[in-house]
Each structure stands twice: as C-alpha cells, then as structure tokens.
Coordinates of C-alpha atoms in Angstrom, one line a residue:
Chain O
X1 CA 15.0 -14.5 28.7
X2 CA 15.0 -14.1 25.0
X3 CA 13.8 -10.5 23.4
X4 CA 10.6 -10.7 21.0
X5 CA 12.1 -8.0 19.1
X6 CA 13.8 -8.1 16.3
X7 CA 17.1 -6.3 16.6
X8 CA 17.7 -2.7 16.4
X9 CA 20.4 -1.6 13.7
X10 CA 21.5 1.8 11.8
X11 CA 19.1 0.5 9.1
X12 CA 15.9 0.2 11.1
X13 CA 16.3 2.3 13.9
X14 CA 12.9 5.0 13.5
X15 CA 15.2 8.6 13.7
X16 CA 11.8 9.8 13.3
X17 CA 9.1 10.9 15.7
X18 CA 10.7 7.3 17.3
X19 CA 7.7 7.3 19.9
X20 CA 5.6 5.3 17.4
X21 CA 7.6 2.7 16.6
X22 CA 7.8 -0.8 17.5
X23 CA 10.1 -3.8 17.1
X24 CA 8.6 -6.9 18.8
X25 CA 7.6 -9.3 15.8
X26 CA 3.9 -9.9 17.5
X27 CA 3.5 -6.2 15.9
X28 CA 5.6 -6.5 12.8
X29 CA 3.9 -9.7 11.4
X30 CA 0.3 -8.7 12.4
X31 CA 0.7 -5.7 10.5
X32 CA 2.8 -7.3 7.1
X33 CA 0.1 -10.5 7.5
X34 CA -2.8 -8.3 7.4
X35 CA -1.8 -6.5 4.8
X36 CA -3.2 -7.4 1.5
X37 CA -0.4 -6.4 -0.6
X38 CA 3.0 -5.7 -0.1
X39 CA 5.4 -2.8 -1.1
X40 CA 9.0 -5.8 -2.5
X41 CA 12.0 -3.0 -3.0
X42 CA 15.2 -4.3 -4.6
X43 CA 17.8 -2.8 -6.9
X44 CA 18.1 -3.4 -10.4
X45 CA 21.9 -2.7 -11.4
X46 CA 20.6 -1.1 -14.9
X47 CA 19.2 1.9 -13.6
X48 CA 19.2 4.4 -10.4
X49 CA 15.5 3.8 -9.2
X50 CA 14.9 0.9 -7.3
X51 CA 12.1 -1.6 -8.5
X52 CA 9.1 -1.3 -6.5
X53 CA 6.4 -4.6 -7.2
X54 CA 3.4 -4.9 -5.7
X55 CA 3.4 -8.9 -4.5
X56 CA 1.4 -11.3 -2.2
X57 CA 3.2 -13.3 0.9
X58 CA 3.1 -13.7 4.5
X59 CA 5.6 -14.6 7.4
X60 CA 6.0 -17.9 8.1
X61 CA 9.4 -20.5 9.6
X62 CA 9.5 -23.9 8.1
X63 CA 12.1 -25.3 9.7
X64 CA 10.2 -24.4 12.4
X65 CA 6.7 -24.9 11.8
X66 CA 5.2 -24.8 14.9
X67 CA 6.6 -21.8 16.1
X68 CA 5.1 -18.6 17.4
X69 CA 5.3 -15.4 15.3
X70 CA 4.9 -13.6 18.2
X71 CA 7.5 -14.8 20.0
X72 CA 10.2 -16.0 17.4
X73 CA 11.7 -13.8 14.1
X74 CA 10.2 -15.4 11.0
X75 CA 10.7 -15.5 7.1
X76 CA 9.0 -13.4 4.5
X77 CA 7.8 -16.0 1.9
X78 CA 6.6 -13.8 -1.6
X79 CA 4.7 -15.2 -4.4
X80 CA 5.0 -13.8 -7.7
X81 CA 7.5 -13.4 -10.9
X82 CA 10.7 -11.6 -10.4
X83 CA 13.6 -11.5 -13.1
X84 CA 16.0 -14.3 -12.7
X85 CA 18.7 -11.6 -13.9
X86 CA 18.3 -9.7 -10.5
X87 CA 19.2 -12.5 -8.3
X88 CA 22.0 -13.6 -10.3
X89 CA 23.5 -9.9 -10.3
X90 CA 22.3 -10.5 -5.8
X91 CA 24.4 -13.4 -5.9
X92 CA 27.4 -12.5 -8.0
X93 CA 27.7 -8.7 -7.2
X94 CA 25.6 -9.0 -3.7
X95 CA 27.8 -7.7 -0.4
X96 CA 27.0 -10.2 1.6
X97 CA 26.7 -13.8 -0.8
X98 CA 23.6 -14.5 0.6
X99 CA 21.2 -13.0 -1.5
X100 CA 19.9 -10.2 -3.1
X101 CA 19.1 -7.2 -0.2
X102 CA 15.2 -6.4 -0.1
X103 CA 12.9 -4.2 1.3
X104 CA 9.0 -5.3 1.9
X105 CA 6.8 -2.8 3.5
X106 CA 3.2 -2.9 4.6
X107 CA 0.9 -0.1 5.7
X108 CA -2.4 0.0 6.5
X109 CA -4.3 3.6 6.6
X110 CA -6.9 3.1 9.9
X111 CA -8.1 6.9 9.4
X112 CA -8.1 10.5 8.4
X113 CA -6.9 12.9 11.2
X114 CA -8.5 15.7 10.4
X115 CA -7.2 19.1 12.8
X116 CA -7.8 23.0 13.0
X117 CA -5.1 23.8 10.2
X118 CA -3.6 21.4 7.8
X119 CA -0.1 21.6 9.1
X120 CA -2.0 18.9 12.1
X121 CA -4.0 17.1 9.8
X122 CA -2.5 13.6 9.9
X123 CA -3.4 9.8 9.3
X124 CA -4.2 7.0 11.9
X125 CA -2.0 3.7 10.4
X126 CA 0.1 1.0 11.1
X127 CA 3.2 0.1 8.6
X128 CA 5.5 -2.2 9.2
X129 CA 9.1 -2.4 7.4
X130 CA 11.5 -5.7 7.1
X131 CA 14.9 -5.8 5.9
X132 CA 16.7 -9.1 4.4
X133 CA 18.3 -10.9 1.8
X134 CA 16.1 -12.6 -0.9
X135 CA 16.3 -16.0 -2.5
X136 CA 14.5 -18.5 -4.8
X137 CA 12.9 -21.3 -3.0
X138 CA 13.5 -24.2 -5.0
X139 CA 13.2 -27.2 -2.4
X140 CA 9.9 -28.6 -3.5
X141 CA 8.6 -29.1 0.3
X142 CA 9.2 -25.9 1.0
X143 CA 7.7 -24.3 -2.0
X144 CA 4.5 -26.1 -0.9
X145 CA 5.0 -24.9 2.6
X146 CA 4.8 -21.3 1.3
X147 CA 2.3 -21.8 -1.4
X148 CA 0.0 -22.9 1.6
X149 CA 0.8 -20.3 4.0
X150 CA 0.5 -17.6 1.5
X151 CA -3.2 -19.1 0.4
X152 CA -4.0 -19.3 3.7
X153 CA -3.0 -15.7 5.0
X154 CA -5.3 -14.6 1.9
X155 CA -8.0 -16.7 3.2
X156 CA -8.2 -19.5 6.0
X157 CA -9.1 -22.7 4.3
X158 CA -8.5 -22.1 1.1
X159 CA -5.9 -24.1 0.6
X160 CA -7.4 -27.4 1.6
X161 CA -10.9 -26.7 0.6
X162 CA -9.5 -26.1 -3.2
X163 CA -8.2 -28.4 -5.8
X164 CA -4.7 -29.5 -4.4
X165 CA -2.1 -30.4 -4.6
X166 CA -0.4 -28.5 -7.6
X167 CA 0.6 -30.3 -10.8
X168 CA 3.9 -30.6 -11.8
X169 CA 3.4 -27.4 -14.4
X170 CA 1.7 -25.2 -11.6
X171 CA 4.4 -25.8 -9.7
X172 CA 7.1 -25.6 -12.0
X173 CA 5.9 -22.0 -13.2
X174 CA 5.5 -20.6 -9.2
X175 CA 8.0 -18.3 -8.2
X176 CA 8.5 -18.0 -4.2
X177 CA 10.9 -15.9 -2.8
X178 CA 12.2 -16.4 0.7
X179 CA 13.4 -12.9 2.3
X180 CA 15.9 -13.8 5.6
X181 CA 15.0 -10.7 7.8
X182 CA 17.6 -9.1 8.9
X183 CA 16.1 -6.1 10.7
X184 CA 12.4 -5.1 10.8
X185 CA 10.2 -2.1 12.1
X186 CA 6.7 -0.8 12.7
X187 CA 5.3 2.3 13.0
X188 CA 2.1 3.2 14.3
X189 CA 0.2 6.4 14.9
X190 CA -3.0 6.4 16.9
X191 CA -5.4 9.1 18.2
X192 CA -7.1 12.0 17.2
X193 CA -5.9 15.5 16.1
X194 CA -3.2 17.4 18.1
X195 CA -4.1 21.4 17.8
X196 CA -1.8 24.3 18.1
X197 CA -2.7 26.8 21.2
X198 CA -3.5 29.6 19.1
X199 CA -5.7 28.1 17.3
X200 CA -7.7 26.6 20.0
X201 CA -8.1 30.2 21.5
X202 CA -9.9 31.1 18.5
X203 CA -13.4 30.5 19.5
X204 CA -15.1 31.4 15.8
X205 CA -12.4 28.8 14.2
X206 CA -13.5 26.0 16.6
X207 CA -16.6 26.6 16.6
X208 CA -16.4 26.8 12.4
X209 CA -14.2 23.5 11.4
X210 CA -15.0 20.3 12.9
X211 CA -12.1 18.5 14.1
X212 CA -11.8 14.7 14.5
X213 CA -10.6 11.6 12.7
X214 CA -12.3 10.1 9.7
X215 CA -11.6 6.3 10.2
X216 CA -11.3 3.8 7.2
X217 CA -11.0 0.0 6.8
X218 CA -10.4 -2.2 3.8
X219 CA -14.4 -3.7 3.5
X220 CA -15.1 -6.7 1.7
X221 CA -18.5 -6.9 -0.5
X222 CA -20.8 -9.7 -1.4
X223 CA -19.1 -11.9 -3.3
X224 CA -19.5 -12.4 -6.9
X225 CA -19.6 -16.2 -8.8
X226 CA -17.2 -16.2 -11.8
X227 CA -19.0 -17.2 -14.7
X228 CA -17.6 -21.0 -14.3
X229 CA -18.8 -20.7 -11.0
X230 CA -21.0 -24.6 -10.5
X231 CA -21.7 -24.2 -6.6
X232 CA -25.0 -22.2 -5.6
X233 CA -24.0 -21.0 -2.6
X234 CA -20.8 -19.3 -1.3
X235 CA -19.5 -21.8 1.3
X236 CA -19.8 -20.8 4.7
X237 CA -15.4 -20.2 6.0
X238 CA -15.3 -17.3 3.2
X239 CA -18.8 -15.8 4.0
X240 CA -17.7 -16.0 8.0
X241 CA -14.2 -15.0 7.2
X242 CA -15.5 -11.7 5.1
X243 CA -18.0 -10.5 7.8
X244 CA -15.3 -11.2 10.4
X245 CA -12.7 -9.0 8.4
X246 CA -14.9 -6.6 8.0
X247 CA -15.8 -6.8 11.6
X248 CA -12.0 -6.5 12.5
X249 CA -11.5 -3.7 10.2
X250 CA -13.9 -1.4 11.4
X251 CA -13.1 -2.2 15.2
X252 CA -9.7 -2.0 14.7
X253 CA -10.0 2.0 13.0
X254 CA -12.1 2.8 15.6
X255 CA -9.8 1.3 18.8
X256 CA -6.9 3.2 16.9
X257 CA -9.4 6.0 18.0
X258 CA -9.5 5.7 21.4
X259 CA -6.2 4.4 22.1
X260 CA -4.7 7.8 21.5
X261 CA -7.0 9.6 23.9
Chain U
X1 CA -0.7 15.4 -31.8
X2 CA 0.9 15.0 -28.4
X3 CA 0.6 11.6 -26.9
X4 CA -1.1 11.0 -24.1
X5 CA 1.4 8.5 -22.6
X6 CA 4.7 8.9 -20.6
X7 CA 7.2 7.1 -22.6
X8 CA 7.9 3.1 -22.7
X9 CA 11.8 2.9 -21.5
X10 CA 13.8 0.1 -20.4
X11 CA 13.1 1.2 -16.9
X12 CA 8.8 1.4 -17.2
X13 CA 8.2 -1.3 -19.2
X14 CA 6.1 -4.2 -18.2
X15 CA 7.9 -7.8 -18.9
X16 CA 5.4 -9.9 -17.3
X17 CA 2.2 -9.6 -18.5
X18 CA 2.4 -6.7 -20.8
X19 CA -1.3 -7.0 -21.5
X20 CA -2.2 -5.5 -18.0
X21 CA -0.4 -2.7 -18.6
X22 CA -0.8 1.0 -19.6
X23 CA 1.2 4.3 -19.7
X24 CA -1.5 6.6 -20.5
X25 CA -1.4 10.2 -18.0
X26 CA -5.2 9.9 -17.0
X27 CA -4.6 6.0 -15.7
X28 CA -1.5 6.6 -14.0
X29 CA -2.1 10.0 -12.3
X30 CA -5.7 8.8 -11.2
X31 CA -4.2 5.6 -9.6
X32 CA -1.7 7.8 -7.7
X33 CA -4.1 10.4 -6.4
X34 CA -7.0 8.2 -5.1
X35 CA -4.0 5.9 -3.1
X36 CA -4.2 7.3 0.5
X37 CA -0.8 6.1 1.1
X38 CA 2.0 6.1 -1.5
X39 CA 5.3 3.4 -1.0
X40 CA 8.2 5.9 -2.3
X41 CA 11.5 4.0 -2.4
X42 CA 15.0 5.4 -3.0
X43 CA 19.0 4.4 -1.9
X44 CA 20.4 5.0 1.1
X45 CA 24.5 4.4 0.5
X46 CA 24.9 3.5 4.2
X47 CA 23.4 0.0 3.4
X48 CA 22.3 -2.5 0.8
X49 CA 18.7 -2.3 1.4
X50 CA 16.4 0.3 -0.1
X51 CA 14.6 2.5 2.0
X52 CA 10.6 2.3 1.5
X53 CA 8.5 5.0 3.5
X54 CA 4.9 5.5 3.5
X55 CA 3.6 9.3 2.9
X56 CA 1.2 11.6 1.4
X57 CA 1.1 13.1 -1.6
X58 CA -0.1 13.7 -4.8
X59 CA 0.4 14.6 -9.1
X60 CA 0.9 18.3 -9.6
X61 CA 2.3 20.4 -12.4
X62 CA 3.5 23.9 -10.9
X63 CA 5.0 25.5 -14.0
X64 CA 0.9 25.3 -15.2
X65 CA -1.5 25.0 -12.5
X66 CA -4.2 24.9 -15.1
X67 CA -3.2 21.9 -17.1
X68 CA -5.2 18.7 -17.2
X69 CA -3.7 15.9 -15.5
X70 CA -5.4 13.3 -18.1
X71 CA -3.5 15.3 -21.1
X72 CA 0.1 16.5 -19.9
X73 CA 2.8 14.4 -17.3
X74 CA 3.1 15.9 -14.2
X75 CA 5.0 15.9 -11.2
X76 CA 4.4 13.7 -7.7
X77 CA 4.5 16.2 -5.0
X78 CA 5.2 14.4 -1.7
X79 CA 4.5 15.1 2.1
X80 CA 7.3 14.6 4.6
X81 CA 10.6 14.3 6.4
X82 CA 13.4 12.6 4.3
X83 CA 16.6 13.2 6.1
X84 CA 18.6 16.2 4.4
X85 CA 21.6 13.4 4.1
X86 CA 19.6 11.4 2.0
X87 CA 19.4 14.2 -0.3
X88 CA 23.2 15.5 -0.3
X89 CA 24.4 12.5 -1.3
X90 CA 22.0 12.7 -3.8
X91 CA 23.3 15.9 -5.5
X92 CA 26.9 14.8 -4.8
X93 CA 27.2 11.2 -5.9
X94 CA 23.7 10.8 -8.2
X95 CA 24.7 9.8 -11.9
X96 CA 22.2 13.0 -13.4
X97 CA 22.9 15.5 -10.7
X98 CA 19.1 16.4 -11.1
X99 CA 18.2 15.2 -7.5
X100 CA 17.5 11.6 -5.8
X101 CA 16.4 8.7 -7.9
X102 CA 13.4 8.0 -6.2
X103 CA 10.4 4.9 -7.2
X104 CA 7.2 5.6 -5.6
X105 CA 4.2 3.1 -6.0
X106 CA 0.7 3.0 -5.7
X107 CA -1.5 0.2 -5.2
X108 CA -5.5 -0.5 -5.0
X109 CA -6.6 -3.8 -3.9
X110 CA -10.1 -4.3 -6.0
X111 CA -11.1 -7.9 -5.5
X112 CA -10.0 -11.5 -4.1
X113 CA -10.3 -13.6 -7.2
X114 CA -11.1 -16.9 -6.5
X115 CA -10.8 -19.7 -8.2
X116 CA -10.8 -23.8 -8.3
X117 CA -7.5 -24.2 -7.6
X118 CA -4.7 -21.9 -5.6
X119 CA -2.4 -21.7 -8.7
X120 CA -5.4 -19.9 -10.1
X121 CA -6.5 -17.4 -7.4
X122 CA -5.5 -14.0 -8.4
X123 CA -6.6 -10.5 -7.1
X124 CA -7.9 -7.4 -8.9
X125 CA -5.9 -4.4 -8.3
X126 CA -4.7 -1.3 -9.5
X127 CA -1.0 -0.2 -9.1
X128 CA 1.2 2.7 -10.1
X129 CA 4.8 2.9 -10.7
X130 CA 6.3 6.8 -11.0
X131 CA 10.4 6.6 -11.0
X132 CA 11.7 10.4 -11.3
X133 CA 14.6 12.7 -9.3
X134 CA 13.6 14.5 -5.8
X135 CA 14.4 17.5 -4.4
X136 CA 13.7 19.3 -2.3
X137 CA 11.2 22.3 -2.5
X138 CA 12.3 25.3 -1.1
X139 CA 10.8 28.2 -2.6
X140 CA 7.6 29.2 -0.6
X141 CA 5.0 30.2 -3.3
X142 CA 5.6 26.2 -4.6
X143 CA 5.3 24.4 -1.3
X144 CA 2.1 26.5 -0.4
X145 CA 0.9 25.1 -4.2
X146 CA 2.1 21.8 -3.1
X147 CA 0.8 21.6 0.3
X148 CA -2.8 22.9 -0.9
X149 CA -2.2 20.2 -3.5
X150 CA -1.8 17.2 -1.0
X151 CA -4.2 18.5 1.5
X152 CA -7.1 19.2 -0.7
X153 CA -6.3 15.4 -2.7
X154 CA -6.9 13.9 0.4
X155 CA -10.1 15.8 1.6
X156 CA -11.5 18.2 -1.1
X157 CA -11.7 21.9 0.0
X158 CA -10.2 21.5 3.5
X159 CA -7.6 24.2 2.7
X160 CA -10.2 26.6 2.7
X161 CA -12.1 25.7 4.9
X162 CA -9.7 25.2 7.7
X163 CA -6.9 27.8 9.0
X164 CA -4.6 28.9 6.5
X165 CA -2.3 30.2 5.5
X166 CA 0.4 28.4 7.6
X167 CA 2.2 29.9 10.6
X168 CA 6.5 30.7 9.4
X169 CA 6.9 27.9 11.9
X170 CA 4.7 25.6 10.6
X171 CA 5.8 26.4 6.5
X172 CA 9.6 25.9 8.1
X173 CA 9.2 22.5 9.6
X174 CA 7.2 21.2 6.9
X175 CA 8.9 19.1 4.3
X176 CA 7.5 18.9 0.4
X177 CA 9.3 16.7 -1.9
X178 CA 8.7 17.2 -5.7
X179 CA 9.6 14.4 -7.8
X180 CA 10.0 14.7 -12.0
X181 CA 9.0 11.6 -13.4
X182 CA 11.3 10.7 -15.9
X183 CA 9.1 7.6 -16.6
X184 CA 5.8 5.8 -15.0
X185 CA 3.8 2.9 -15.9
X186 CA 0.3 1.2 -14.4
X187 CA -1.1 -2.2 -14.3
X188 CA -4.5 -3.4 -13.5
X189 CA -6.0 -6.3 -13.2
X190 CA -9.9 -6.9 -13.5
X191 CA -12.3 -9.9 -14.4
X192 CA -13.2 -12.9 -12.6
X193 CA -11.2 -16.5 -12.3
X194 CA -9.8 -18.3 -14.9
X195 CA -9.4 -22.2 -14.4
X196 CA -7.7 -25.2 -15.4
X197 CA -9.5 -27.4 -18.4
X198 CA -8.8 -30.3 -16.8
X199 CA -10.3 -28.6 -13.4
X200 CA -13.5 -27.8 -14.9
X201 CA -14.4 -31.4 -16.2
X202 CA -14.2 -32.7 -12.5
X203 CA -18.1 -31.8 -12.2
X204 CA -17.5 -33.1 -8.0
X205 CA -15.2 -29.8 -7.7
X206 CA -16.9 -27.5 -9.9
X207 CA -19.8 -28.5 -8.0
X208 CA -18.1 -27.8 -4.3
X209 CA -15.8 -25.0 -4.5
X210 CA -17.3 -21.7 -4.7
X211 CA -15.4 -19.5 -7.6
X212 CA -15.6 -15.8 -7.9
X213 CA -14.6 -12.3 -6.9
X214 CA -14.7 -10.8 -3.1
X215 CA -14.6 -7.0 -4.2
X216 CA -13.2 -4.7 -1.8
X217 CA -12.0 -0.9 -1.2
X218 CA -11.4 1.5 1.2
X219 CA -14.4 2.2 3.7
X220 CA -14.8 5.4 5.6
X221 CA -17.1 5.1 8.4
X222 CA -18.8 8.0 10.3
X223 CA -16.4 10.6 11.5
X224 CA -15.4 10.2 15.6
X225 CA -14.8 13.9 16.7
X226 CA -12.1 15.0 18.6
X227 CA -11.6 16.0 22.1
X228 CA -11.3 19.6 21.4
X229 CA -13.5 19.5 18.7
X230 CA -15.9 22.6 18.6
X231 CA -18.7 22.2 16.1
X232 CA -21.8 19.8 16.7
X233 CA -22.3 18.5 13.4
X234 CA -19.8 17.5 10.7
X235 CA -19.5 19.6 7.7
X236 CA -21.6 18.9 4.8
X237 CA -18.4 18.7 2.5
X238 CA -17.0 16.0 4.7
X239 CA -19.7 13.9 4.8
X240 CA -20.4 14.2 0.9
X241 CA -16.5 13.3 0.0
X242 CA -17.0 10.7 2.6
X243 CA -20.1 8.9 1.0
X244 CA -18.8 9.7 -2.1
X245 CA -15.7 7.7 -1.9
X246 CA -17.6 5.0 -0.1
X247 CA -19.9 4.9 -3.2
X248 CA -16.4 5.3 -5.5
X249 CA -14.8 2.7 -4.1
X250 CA -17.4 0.0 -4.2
X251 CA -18.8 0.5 -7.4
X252 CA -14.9 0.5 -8.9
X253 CA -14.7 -3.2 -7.1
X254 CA -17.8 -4.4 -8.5
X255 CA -17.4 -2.8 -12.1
X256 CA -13.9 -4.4 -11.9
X257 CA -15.2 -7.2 -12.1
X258 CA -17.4 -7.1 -14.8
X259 CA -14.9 -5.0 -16.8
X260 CA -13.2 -8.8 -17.4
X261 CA -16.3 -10.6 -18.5

C-alpha cells in the first residue's frame, strides 16, 4: 500500500517536542492551502541572511490533475516577482542541478494558551513546512494551470467568474514558481494549558488568574466596492465563501480546543 | 538630528515596488510586535534548504529599557528552542563572528483585493523584514527582561498578574534568542483594485463582476477556560486587550482600504 506521507529525512524530521508533528500530505496541504500567505526562504549568495518574501500559492500536480492531495505528494506553485539573478546562481552554483533549494512555511495561530505562570503560556496552531527545489514555470499551459489554482485557493470561482483568459502582457509579466518538494512537515499543538503541580496547589493563585485558551481566527469583513466597482451587489460564491470561512475559522479554533482535552 | 530609519543597504532594500516600502523604526517595530507569529529563518550547513520556524517574540532594547521604539532601532528578542548546533557553527564558521545570520519576517494579511480580472487581484498586507546576528542570551537579569518582554507583547500585564518570577528550572529550560538587526525594512500595501483600461470599457463585465476589498484580521473570540481553571469570570484586563484588538484589527482592515483612495 502506498504511504500518504511524505518521507521523513534529517531535514524534516521534528527533533522537537516530535509528538505534534505530522507528515501525511492530507495535513500538510490543508494547512499551506489555507494559509493566506506564505513564509518563501531561499539564499541569496550576496549576503549571510536568507531572503524571506511573503508570496501567494497553493499545492497543486499538473501532470496529474485529477489527483488527490490527500493521498498523493503535490507541487508548490508561487505567484509573485523573484530576482532572475537567484535562480541563475540555483542553477549554476545549485548542489543538486535542479533548482534553486527553498523553504515555504505556513502557520496558522488557532489561540492564546493562556496558563498559571508564563513559562506554560503557549499558542494553539497549525504550521506546516515544505522543502524543494524552485524553478520558473515557463510552459504556457502550465502557467495557466497555476494562475488558476492559485486564484482559486484565494477564492473558489474567481477565476472563471472574472475577465479571463490573460493577455499576452499579463501573462508575459507573471512570475510562477514551481517548488518540487522534497520533504515536508506539520506541526500542530492543540489543547488548553498544561500547569505545573505547585502551582495548582496554590489555592489563592487559582483562584486569582484565570487559566484557559483565548482562541483566534483570521475573520473576513463586509466587503467593500472599489471605487470602479459597476455591480450593486456582491455576488453570491464570495458572500457564501466569506461567511463559510469565517464559519470554518471559528469552528476550527474552537475544535483545536477540545481536541487537546 | 538622528534619523528615524534603519539604514537602506544592499541587503533591505526593496527592488520591486519600492513605492510600498518604508524603513522608518515606528513602521517596522509596530508590524513586528502586533504579528502573533514571527517566520525567523537562518542556515543550517547540514543541507541546502533554509530552516524557517514559527515563534514568539518581540522588539526590545536592553541596554535602555526606557527608549521609544518609534525613535531608536532595537533588538528582536525571540522565544524558543534553536538547537545549540545551529548556534556553534554559527560562532565557528559565521563570516562576522557576531552570532547566526538570522531573517525573521512578519506578515499582516489586511484585505482580499479584488478586481476585474485575476492578473489584477492583489491583497492588502503588512510585512516586516528584520535580518540581524543571534545569540544566545544567557545572562539572567536579560532573559527575565526579555521573557517579560514577549509575554507581556502578547497579552499586556500578564507577567504581573500571573506567577512570577520563574522557577531555576523553568529560567533553565527556557530558550531567549536576541537578534541585532543590522538592517530591516517594511512594505505595505493598502487601497482598493486597480484595473485594466481596456477592462473597464466592457460595460457587460464592469457591470457583472463585483470589485473591491474583503478586509480581514485576526479575531479573538470569547476565552474557553481550562480544565483546571480556578476563577469564574475572566479578568477584566483580558477581556479589554481582547476587544481591543478585535476593534484594532478591524478598523486597521477597513482604514486600509481607504488609506489607497
């Protein structure tokens, strides 16, 4: 039977409090495709800090399009600008030939752990970590492929319900980069606040600081028309898929709640 | 008269779309310390790919506890385990011997920016950049600053009001990073859509597809307690940070967007 886990290595193995991680890609990609933005870490060979950007993208396989994500590795596609000079120095200088090595991490916060003494406080969240080798994708199909999927993961729909396809300059001035994963992880802490013994036995400090969690969610607000806005209403997919969001936001802190207990 | 911003290097500055960007103490420290969870990034020589962790922390300046962070550069204090070998190699094979080059991001997602046509859709955020050296902090009198720091950045006043100080054991097995920033720069995005010419004459699309901002932030929803939780009600302090940020959050999305117009 194959695994629905993406291999463990030296580079992704969790050394740390290794009870909260996770490897099957059902949990990697529902935590980097929920995400809104991701964390894209590469080296630049000017300096000793390694860029960190801020970029949109989503998994997705298109050579095979119809796969599951929960059941089969996938591809990182990323939209947004990075310096032709890096991948040339990924290619030329680059260990392996087959791209530039990257990082993209995603973490969502789902609470504040609040406990007796701030050495327990902690934070309900779910981040997820992939490791692979970045390239340009400059098939045209392909581009469109991830230019869809990457719409889409923003908000369902959008893509068809929008002015497409892309001209010729939209497309021309797209970057998309395709990150091969090589290994990926997730981390995820759920539950309320763990106490120490002492303190517990300390009936006026119990009694005097209230201990639970705090949980958050990202919250979408009523949308507001640009100024070349023409259409009265706000169609009905992004008013349902806001409210469901939302919906799934708050559910989802909350669950991360109980699950712990 | 002193400026105000951390210095424009070859590392910090902003190549693509300079016009978003800003260097300025009060932008870049306020972006880091309202980001519940900071991306911090730095090289592991074992393998190609950077390692990017999520963790706590916050801006700090030791050395003068009473300066403004809006005025003076400070330091990123951070929360958490780094493996010790991490930083040896750090000392021993680093180019400035001043501790581990280390990037550590920040990002806000403000608003879904919608617009006629995909190439256009945008989002309004806020992000961070800090790159600086770690070490690690070992005297005791500035991990007790720092750990105040980070706790009471999170959730004001829960130092005091919770147990403190820390247990040895718990000041032993608690980790604080300090990073000097050598360099840091910011970029945010605000407004509503912008469109295509051509896009706008076609009066059948303008007058279908909805265009505008979906704002959104971080939502904190009412506290669960724990299981060993001792007081009935929720401090008032809590509960007034909590609606407080609520009330931050949403009005920051929504002014966002009118800050473009």
């Amino acid at each position: 039977m194959a695994s629905n886990n993406y291999p463990k290595t030296a580079v992704n193995s969790l050394k740390r409090l290794p009870n909260r991680g996770a490897y099957d890609y059902a949990t990697v990609h529902s935590i980097v495709n929920t995400c809104p933005v991701l964390h894209v870490s590469f080296n630049d060979p000017q300096h000793p800090f390694p860029v960190v950007l801020p970029m949109l993208g989503c998994t997705a396989d298109f050579e095979n399009q119809d796969a599951d994500p929960d059941s089969s590795a996938q591809d990182i596609y990323i939209h947004g600008y990075v310096s032709g000079r890096i991948f040339k120095s990924g290619k030329e200088g680059g260990e392996s030939g087959e791209g530039l090595p990257i990082t993209v991490a995603a973490s969502h916060m789902d609470g504040l752990v609040l406990s007796l003494t701030p050495f327990h406080n902690s934070c309900n969240y779910r981040s997820a970590v992939a490791y692979g080798y970045a390239t340009l994708v400059t098939s045209e199909s392909e581009r469109m492929y991830a230019m869809t999927k990457i719409t889409d993961n923003m908000l369902p729909q959008r893509w068809d319900k929008s002015r497409v396809p892309p001209t010729k300059a939209e497309l021309q001035s797209t970057s998309i980069l395709k990150v091969r994963v090589a290994s990926a992880s997730a981390k995820v802490r759920v539950g309320g606040p763990s106490e120490d013994r002492a303190d517990l036995k300390d009936k006026d400090l119990v009694q005097n600081v209230w201990t639970g969690v705090v949980p958050c969610w990202l919250q979408y607000g009523e949308p507001i028309p640009g100024k070349e806005n023409g259409r009265e209403d706000v169609e009905e997919y992004i008013e349902k898929w806001r409210l469901s969001e939302n919906s799934k936001g708050k559910m989802g802190a909350y669950e991360a709640i109980e699950k712990g207990k």
